Structure formats: structure tokens, C-alpha cells
PDB file of C-alpha atoms in Angstrom:
ATOM      1  CA  UNK E 658      43.244 -35.025 -44.258  1.00  0.00           C
ATOM      2  CA  UNK E 659      46.227 -36.987 -45.289  1.00  0.00           C
ATOM      3  CA  UNK E 660      44.223 -38.568 -48.019  1.00  0.00           C
ATOM      4  CA  UNK E 661      43.782 -42.193 -46.425  1.00  0.00           C
ATOM      5  CA  UNK E 662      40.921 -44.418 -47.562  1.00  0.00           C
ATOM      6  CA  UNK E 663      39.515 -46.647 -44.918  1.00  0.00           C
ATOM      7  CA  UNK E 664      36.880 -49.242 -46.161  1.00  0.00           C
ATOM      8  CA  UNK E 665      34.272 -50.668 -43.800  1.00  0.00           C
ATOM      9  CA  UNK E 666      30.789 -52.222 -43.840  1.00  0.00           C
ATOM     10  CA  UNK E 667      29.408 -49.386 -41.622  1.00  0.00           C
ATOM     11  CA  UNK E 668      30.108 -46.038 -40.511  1.00  0.00           C
ATOM     12  CA  UNK E 669      28.804 -44.445 -37.294  1.00  0.00           C
ATOM     13  CA  UNK E 670      28.645 -40.414 -37.659  1.00  0.00           C
ATOM     14  CA  UNK E 671      29.239 -39.018 -34.277  1.00  0.00           C
ATOM     15  CA  UNK E 672      30.718 -35.916 -34.899  1.00  0.00           C
ATOM     16  CA  UNK E 673      28.984 -33.583 -32.737  1.00  0.00           C
ATOM     17  CA  UNK E 674      28.392 -29.990 -32.979  1.00  0.00           C
ATOM     18  CA  UNK E 675      30.497 -26.968 -32.892  1.00  0.00           C
ATOM     19  CA  UNK E 676      29.761 -23.634 -31.119  1.00  0.00           C
ATOM     20  CA  UNK E 677      28.523 -20.996 -33.258  1.00  0.00           C
ATOM     21  CA  UNK E 678      30.936 -17.986 -33.387  1.00  0.00           C
ATOM     22  CA  UNK E 679      30.137 -14.370 -33.581  1.00  0.00           C
ATOM     23  CA  UNK E 680      32.609 -13.879 -36.594  1.00  0.00           C
ATOM     24  CA  UNK E 681      33.675 -10.440 -35.389  1.00  0.00           C
ATOM     25  CA  UNK E 682      37.129  -8.870 -35.172  1.00  0.00           C
ATOM     26  CA  UNK E 683      39.249 -10.024 -32.159  1.00  0.00           C
ATOM     27  CA  UNK E 684      37.372 -13.245 -31.646  1.00  0.00           C
ATOM     28  CA  UNK E 685      39.518 -15.932 -32.811  1.00  0.00           C
ATOM     29  CA  UNK E 686      42.725 -14.466 -30.945  1.00  0.00           C
ATOM     30  CA  UNK E 687      41.048 -14.409 -27.679  1.00  0.00           C
ATOM     31  CA  UNK E 688      39.206 -17.872 -27.719  1.00  0.00           C
ATOM     32  CA  UNK E 689      40.846 -19.313 -24.445  1.00  0.00           C
ATOM     33  CA  UNK E 690      41.810 -16.037 -23.412  1.00  0.00           C
ATOM     34  CA  UNK E 691      38.715 -14.399 -22.368  1.00  0.00           C
ATOM     35  CA  UNK E 692      36.190 -15.984 -24.617  1.00  0.00           C
ATOM     36  CA  UNK E 693      34.740 -19.227 -23.309  1.00  0.00           C
ATOM     37  CA  UNK E 694      31.831 -21.442 -24.435  1.00  0.00           C
ATOM     38  CA  UNK E 695      31.258 -23.283 -20.976  1.00  0.00           C
ATOM     39  CA  UNK E 696      30.203 -21.427 -17.799  1.00  0.00           C
ATOM     40  CA  UNK E 697      30.656 -24.688 -15.766  1.00  0.00           C
ATOM     41  CA  UNK E 698      34.029 -25.108 -16.952  1.00  0.00           C
ATOM     42  CA  UNK E 699      35.397 -21.753 -16.805  1.00  0.00           C
ATOM     43  CA  UNK E 700      33.523 -19.680 -14.298  1.00  0.00           C
ATOM     44  CA  UNK E 701      36.291 -20.093 -11.751  1.00  0.00           C
ATOM     45  CA  UNK E 702      38.484 -18.050 -13.822  1.00  0.00           C
ATOM     46  CA  UNK E 703      36.307 -15.076 -13.373  1.00  0.00           C
ATOM     47  CA  UNK E 704      35.599 -15.076  -9.913  1.00  0.00           C
ATOM     48  CA  UNK E 705      34.638 -11.666  -8.739  1.00  0.00           C
ATOM     49  CA  UNK E 706      35.042 -10.144 -12.293  1.00  0.00           C
ATOM     50  CA  UNK E 707      32.457  -8.962 -14.477  1.00  0.00           C
ATOM     51  CA  UNK E 708      31.427 -11.095 -17.848  1.00  0.00           C
ATOM     52  CA  UNK E 709      29.154 -10.772 -20.949  1.00  0.00           C
ATOM     53  CA  UNK E 710      26.725 -13.338 -22.075  1.00  0.00           C
ATOM     54  CA  UNK E 711      25.806 -13.206 -25.748  1.00  0.00           C
ATOM     55  CA  UNK E 712      22.376 -14.745 -26.458  1.00  0.00           C
ATOM     56  CA  UNK E 713      18.566 -14.624 -25.463  1.00  0.00           C
ATOM     57  CA  UNK E 714      17.761 -18.487 -25.578  1.00  0.00           C
ATOM     58  CA  UNK E 715      17.510 -20.753 -22.555  1.00  0.00           C
ATOM     59  CA  UNK E 716      21.206 -21.787 -22.513  1.00  0.00           C
ATOM     60  CA  UNK E 717      22.301 -18.084 -22.408  1.00  0.00           C
ATOM     61  CA  UNK E 718      19.968 -17.308 -19.672  1.00  0.00           C
ATOM     62  CA  UNK E 719      20.729 -20.622 -17.592  1.00  0.00           C
ATOM     63  CA  UNK E 720      24.326 -19.929 -17.860  1.00  0.00           C
ATOM     64  CA  UNK E 721      24.058 -16.345 -16.875  1.00  0.00           C
ATOM     65  CA  UNK E 722      22.266 -17.505 -13.618  1.00  0.00           C
ATOM     66  CA  UNK E 723      25.046 -20.023 -12.988  1.00  0.00           C
ATOM     67  CA  UNK E 724      27.757 -17.731 -13.329  1.00  0.00           C
ATOM     68  CA  UNK E 725      26.482 -15.255 -10.729  1.00  0.00           C
ATOM     69  CA  UNK E 726      27.482 -17.776  -8.292  1.00  0.00           C
ATOM     70  CA  UNK E 727      31.000 -16.738  -9.089  1.00  0.00           C
ATOM     71  CA  UNK E 728      31.224 -13.492 -10.904  1.00  0.00           C
ATOM     72  CA  UNK E 729      30.575  -9.866  -9.729  1.00  0.00           C
ATOM     73  CA  UNK E 730      28.365  -9.071 -12.491  1.00  0.00           C
ATOM     74  CA  UNK E 731      26.810 -10.607 -15.856  1.00  0.00           C
ATOM     75  CA  UNK E 732      25.762  -8.476 -18.543  1.00  0.00           C
ATOM     76  CA  UNK E 733      23.517 -10.100 -21.111  1.00  0.00           C
ATOM     77  CA  UNK E 734      23.505  -8.867 -24.668  1.00  0.00           C
ATOM     78  CA  UNK E 735      20.549  -9.755 -26.989  1.00  0.00           C
ATOM     79  CA  UNK E 736      19.863  -8.424 -30.526  1.00  0.00           C
ATOM     80  CA  UNK E 737      16.113  -8.044 -30.023  1.00  0.00           C
ATOM     81  CA  UNK E 738      14.298  -6.513 -27.339  1.00  0.00           C
ATOM     82  CA  UNK E 739      12.684  -9.863 -25.874  1.00  0.00           C
ATOM     83  CA  UNK E 740      13.918 -13.033 -24.878  1.00  0.00           C
ATOM     84  CA  UNK E 741      13.583 -16.279 -26.644  1.00  0.00           C
ATOM     85  CA  UNK E 742      13.921 -18.451 -23.404  1.00  0.00           C
ATOM     86  CA  UNK E 743      11.262 -20.138 -21.384  1.00  0.00           C
ATOM     87  CA  UNK E 744       9.380 -17.744 -19.045  1.00  0.00           C
ATOM     88  CA  UNK E 745      10.565 -19.452 -15.996  1.00  0.00           C
ATOM     89  CA  UNK E 746      14.011 -18.747 -16.878  1.00  0.00           C
ATOM     90  CA  UNK E 747      13.498 -15.109 -17.953  1.00  0.00           C
ATOM     91  CA  UNK E 748      12.152 -14.755 -14.486  1.00  0.00           C
ATOM     92  CA  UNK E 749      15.364 -15.973 -12.755  1.00  0.00           C
ATOM     93  CA  UNK E 750      17.301 -13.583 -14.696  1.00  0.00           C
ATOM     94  CA  UNK E 751      15.332 -10.615 -14.269  1.00  0.00           C
ATOM     95  CA  UNK E 752      15.025 -11.086 -10.503  1.00  0.00           C
ATOM     96  CA  UNK E 753      18.712 -11.711 -10.244  1.00  0.00           C
ATOM     97  CA  UNK E 754      20.395  -8.245  -8.928  1.00  0.00           C
ATOM     98  CA  UNK E 755      23.847  -9.554 -10.294  1.00  0.00           C
ATOM     99  CA  UNK E 756      22.436  -9.696 -14.208  1.00  0.00           C
ATOM    100  CA  UNK E 757      21.901  -6.767 -16.438  1.00  0.00           C
ATOM    101  CA  UNK E 758      20.392  -6.999 -19.706  1.00  0.00           C
ATOM    102  CA  UNK E 759      21.220  -4.912 -22.839  1.00  0.00           C
ATOM    103  CA  UNK E 760      18.733  -5.153 -25.586  1.00  0.00           C
ATOM    104  CA  UNK E 761      18.859  -4.557 -29.384  1.00  0.00           C
ATOM    105  CA  UNK E 762      22.603  -4.821 -29.410  1.00  0.00           C
ATOM    106  CA  UNK E 763      24.925  -6.843 -31.845  1.00  0.00           C
ATOM    107  CA  UNK E 764      28.324  -7.968 -30.962  1.00  0.00           C
ATOM    108  CA  UNK E 765      30.513  -5.571 -33.173  1.00  0.00           C
ATOM    109  CA  UNK E 766      34.417  -6.210 -31.951  1.00  0.00           C
ATOM    110  CA  UNK E 767      36.159  -7.938 -29.204  1.00  0.00           C
ATOM    111  CA  UNK E 768      38.042  -5.172 -27.200  1.00  0.00           C
ATOM    112  CA  UNK E 769      41.544  -6.772 -26.250  1.00  0.00           C
ATOM    113  CA  UNK E 770      44.587  -5.743 -23.918  1.00  0.00           C
ATOM    114  CA  UNK E 771      47.669  -7.473 -23.818  1.00  0.00           C
ATOM    115  CA  UNK E 772      46.257 -10.582 -25.883  1.00  0.00           C
ATOM    116  CA  UNK E 773      43.356 -10.787 -23.402  1.00  0.00           C
ATOM    117  CA  UNK E 774      39.711  -9.768 -23.603  1.00  0.00           C
ATOM    118  CA  UNK E 775      39.111  -6.246 -22.060  1.00  0.00           C
ATOM    119  CA  UNK E 776      35.454  -6.269 -23.152  1.00  0.00           C
ATOM    120  CA  UNK E 777      33.088  -6.167 -26.166  1.00  0.00           C
ATOM    121  CA  UNK E 778      32.077  -3.153 -28.362  1.00  0.00           C
ATOM    122  CA  UNK E 779      28.345  -3.611 -29.416  1.00  0.00           C
ATOM    123  CA  UNK E 780      26.289  -2.086 -32.098  1.00  0.00           C
ATOM    124  CA  UNK E 781      22.803  -0.643 -31.853  1.00  0.00           C
ATOM    125  CA  UNK E 782      20.238  -2.387 -34.063  1.00  0.00           C
ATOM    126  CA  UNK E 783      18.408   0.560 -34.651  1.00  0.00           C
ATOM    127  CA  UNK E 784      20.892   3.451 -34.561  1.00  0.00           C
ATOM    128  CA  UNK E 785      24.019   1.732 -35.385  1.00  0.00           C
ATOM    129  CA  UNK E 786      25.593   3.448 -32.759  1.00  0.00           C
ATOM    130  CA  UNK E 787      28.637   1.738 -31.249  1.00  0.00           C
ATOM    131  CA  UNK E 788      29.163   1.433 -27.363  1.00  0.00           C
ATOM    132  CA  UNK E 789      31.832  -0.517 -25.235  1.00  0.00           C
ATOM    133  CA  UNK E 790      31.359  -2.848 -22.330  1.00  0.00           C
ATOM    134  CA  UNK E 791      34.133  -3.803 -20.297  1.00  0.00           C
ATOM    135  CA  UNK E 792      34.458  -7.271 -18.924  1.00  0.00           C
ATOM    136  CA  UNK E 793      37.083  -9.908 -18.258  1.00  0.00           C
ATOM    137  CA  UNK E 794      35.252 -12.559 -20.147  1.00  0.00           C
ATOM    138  CA  UNK E 795      32.797 -13.109 -22.884  1.00  0.00           C
ATOM    139  CA  UNK E 796      30.316 -16.114 -23.161  1.00  0.00           C
ATOM    140  CA  UNK E 797      28.634 -16.557 -26.678  1.00  0.00           C
ATOM    141  CA  UNK E 798      25.642 -18.711 -26.420  1.00  0.00           C
ATOM    142  CA  UNK E 799      24.294 -17.988 -29.854  1.00  0.00           C
ATOM    143  CA  UNK E 800      23.676 -21.914 -30.971  1.00  0.00           C
ATOM    144  CA  UNK E 801      25.610 -24.843 -32.339  1.00  0.00           C
ATOM    145  CA  UNK E 802      26.041 -26.224 -35.776  1.00  0.00           C
ATOM    146  CA  UNK E 803      26.390 -30.059 -36.769  1.00  0.00           C
ATOM    147  CA  UNK E 804      29.917 -30.937 -37.996  1.00  0.00           C
ATOM    148  CA  UNK E 805      28.551 -32.835 -40.995  1.00  0.00           C
ATOM    149  CA  UNK E 806      30.047 -31.045 -43.946  1.00  0.00           C
ATOM    150  CA  UNK E 807      31.767 -34.173 -45.047  1.00  0.00           C
ATOM    151  CA  UNK E 808      28.122 -35.996 -45.437  1.00  0.00           C
ATOM    152  CA  UNK E 809      26.338 -32.932 -46.761  1.00  0.00           C
ATOM    153  CA  UNK E 810      25.978 -34.734 -50.559  1.00  0.00           C
ATOM    154  CA  UNK E 811      24.728 -38.112 -49.033  1.00  0.00           C
ATOM    155  CA  UNK E 812      21.160 -36.883 -48.644  1.00  0.00           C
ATOM    156  CA  UNK E 813      21.063 -37.825 -44.873  1.00  0.00           C
ATOM    157  CA  UNK E 814      20.749 -34.235 -43.345  1.00  0.00           C
ATOM    158  CA  UNK E 815      18.148 -32.084 -42.699  1.00  0.00           C
ATOM    159  CA  UNK E 816      18.124 -28.125 -43.865  1.00  0.00           C
ATOM    160  CA  UNK E 817      20.369 -27.407 -40.914  1.00  0.00           C
ATOM    161  CA  UNK E 818      22.673 -30.226 -41.410  1.00  0.00           C
ATOM    162  CA  UNK E 819      21.808 -32.582 -38.651  1.00  0.00           C
ATOM    163  CA  UNK E 820      21.887 -36.372 -39.366  1.00  0.00           C
ATOM    164  CA  UNK E 821      18.180 -37.844 -39.927  1.00  0.00           C
ATOM    165  CA  UNK E 822      17.975 -41.049 -38.438  1.00  0.00           C
ATOM    166  CA  UNK E 823      15.242 -43.590 -37.145  1.00  0.00           C
ATOM    167  CA  UNK E 824      14.721 -45.332 -33.835  1.00  0.00           C
ATOM    168  CA  UNK E 825      17.998 -47.801 -34.596  1.00  0.00           C
ATOM    169  CA  UNK E 826      19.894 -44.704 -35.523  1.00  0.00           C
ATOM    170  CA  UNK E 827      19.876 -45.672 -39.287  1.00  0.00           C
ATOM    171  CA  UNK E 828      20.010 -43.292 -42.053  1.00  0.00           C
ATOM    172  CA  UNK E 829      18.483 -43.667 -45.336  1.00  0.00           C
ATOM    173  CA  UNK E 830      21.844 -45.037 -46.654  1.00  0.00           C
ATOM    174  CA  UNK E 831      22.405 -48.721 -45.603  1.00  0.00           C
ATOM    175  CA  UNK E 832      25.393 -48.866 -43.330  1.00  0.00           C
ATOM    176  CA  UNK E 833      25.512 -45.264 -42.257  1.00  0.00           C
ATOM    177  CA  UNK E 834      24.376 -44.534 -38.934  1.00  0.00           C
ATOM    178  CA  UNK E 835      24.366 -41.353 -36.560  1.00  0.00           C
ATOM    179  CA  UNK E 836      24.756 -40.697 -33.006  1.00  0.00           C
ATOM    180  CA  UNK E 837      24.692 -37.832 -30.320  1.00  0.00           C
ATOM    181  CA  UNK E 838      24.404 -34.366 -30.965  1.00  0.00           C
ATOM    182  CA  UNK E 839      24.902 -34.428 -34.688  1.00  0.00           C
ATOM    183  CA  UNK E 840      21.554 -35.935 -35.051  1.00  0.00           C
ATOM    184  CA  UNK E 841      18.199 -34.176 -35.586  1.00  0.00           C
ATOM    185  CA  UNK E 842      16.734 -34.732 -31.995  1.00  0.00           C
ATOM    186  CA  UNK E 843      14.786 -32.967 -29.314  1.00  0.00           C
ATOM    187  CA  UNK E 844      17.287 -33.239 -26.414  1.00  0.00           C
ATOM    188  CA  UNK E 845      21.078 -32.974 -26.640  1.00  0.00           C
ATOM    189  CA  UNK E 846      22.604 -34.301 -23.509  1.00  0.00           C
ATOM    190  CA  UNK E 847      25.521 -36.684 -22.655  1.00  0.00           C
ATOM    191  CA  UNK E 848      22.868 -39.092 -21.623  1.00  0.00           C
ATOM    192  CA  UNK E 849      20.929 -38.989 -24.948  1.00  0.00           C
ATOM    193  CA  UNK E 850      24.306 -39.318 -26.895  1.00  0.00           C
ATOM    194  CA  UNK E 851      25.336 -42.289 -24.902  1.00  0.00           C
ATOM    195  CA  UNK E 852      22.061 -44.053 -25.709  1.00  0.00           C
ATOM    196  CA  UNK E 853      22.439 -43.124 -29.325  1.00  0.00           C
ATOM    197  CA  UNK E 854      25.826 -44.772 -29.459  1.00  0.00           C
ATOM    198  CA  UNK E 855      24.497 -47.898 -27.694  1.00  0.00           C
ATOM    199  CA  UNK E 856      21.841 -48.334 -30.047  1.00  0.00           C
ATOM    200  CA  UNK E 857      24.115 -47.570 -33.270  1.00  0.00           C
ATOM    201  CA  UNK E 858      26.739 -50.147 -32.269  1.00  0.00           C
ATOM    202  CA  UNK E 859      24.071 -52.935 -31.888  1.00  0.00           C
ATOM    203  CA  UNK E 860      22.104 -51.840 -35.008  1.00  0.00           C
ATOM    204  CA  UNK E 861      25.514 -51.738 -37.068  1.00  0.00           C
ATOM    205  CA  UNK E 862      26.671 -55.182 -35.673  1.00  0.00           C
ATOM    206  CA  UNK E 863      23.377 -56.623 -36.638  1.00  0.00           C
ATOM    207  CA  UNK E 864      23.574 -55.284 -39.967  1.00  0.00           C
ATOM    208  CA  UNK E 865      27.130 -56.759 -40.594  1.00  0.00           C
ATOM    209  CA  UNK E 866      25.859 -60.042 -39.463  1.00  0.00           C
ATOM    210  CA  UNK E 867      23.004 -60.021 -41.973  1.00  0.00           C
ATOM    211  CA  UNK E 868      25.898 -59.416 -44.693  1.00  0.00           C
TER     212      UNK E 868
END
């Protein structure tokens, strides 16, 4: 950002991903004030309170089940009438008395009171009717995007922006490697990211030795 240039024989891109936002009014000003992206991290703030989870995939449903250990009630909002999650996860959600599911709805606006989340206005995908859901917290689980805008012109990403690497974490540009969630891969967890980093460092070191 300050215009500095750093020269190196190798670069390891490990910039990760960023949570996909709802992009609705009231969202930006309430991140950290009722909007959270980590149930494990922040569930304690909502003990015995009502929360909303956005999304119909595995992450959304798994986190909803986790939240029921702490909160009073979870309302899941999905834009379609069916989930995208695995059947086993759906079963856990549908059998949980502390979870309600609202279908065919899109987030429309975050309701705010004294700078904190009061709830969420949702729009019906069929009728466009707006209704309000009151809750103390909102957990959007609508996906992640790789932080690779700086590398988009290098030809090393797929159509979604993830870094394409081989088994040695090499991209098709000599000296550039990828590691972690930023890479195109099947599983994104800390253990796989650490593995990627170890492989990338060793491969980069061998590359420099060959030079």
C-alpha cells in the first residue's frame, strides 16, 4: 500500500479467504456488534439469546447445531426451499427443537438499535414481501472468497480466484507457490493449511538451491 517493492527469488501466496458478506444496509456497521462469522468464537456472547444463521450449506447447518448448545433459539434463513447440506446434517437440524427454518427468504436489511443488531429484515423471493426477524446476533455462512485480487493477472488462479498448485504447491509461474485456504482444494482446515505451508517452504528452498 505504501508503494514499496520487495525483490525475492520466491513468493508463497498464503493470503487465505475472506467471509462473503450479505451486502445489505446495516451490515458493515454491525460487524462485531451482533454480526459474527464464527460460532465457536462468539457463541458465548449470545447465551440464552436468539440468533439468526444465514445459509443452507454444511457450514451454516453445522454451526446452527453448535449454537443450540448456548443460545435460546436459532433461526436459519435460506434463499431456496431446500438445503444444500448433507442429509445427515439436515436431519440433525430438522430434529432440533431449538432451530426454526425460514425458506425462500433473502437478507434485506440489518435492524439496528443503539449501534447493535436488533434483528434482520428479510425479503420473500417469490412475493418480495418484507418481514422482520428479531434476534441479538446474525451469523452469515454464505461462503468465502480467496484474497487473490493482486494475483489475478498472473494466470495462476481458477475461475473463482483460487490459486492452482501441484503436489509441491507450485503454480505455473516459476518461483510462485500457494499455501492454505487460498488454494484450490477439497478440504480447507488448519491442518491442511499447515501441511501446504510446510511443503511450499521446502519446495521454495529447493528451487532457490537450484538457482
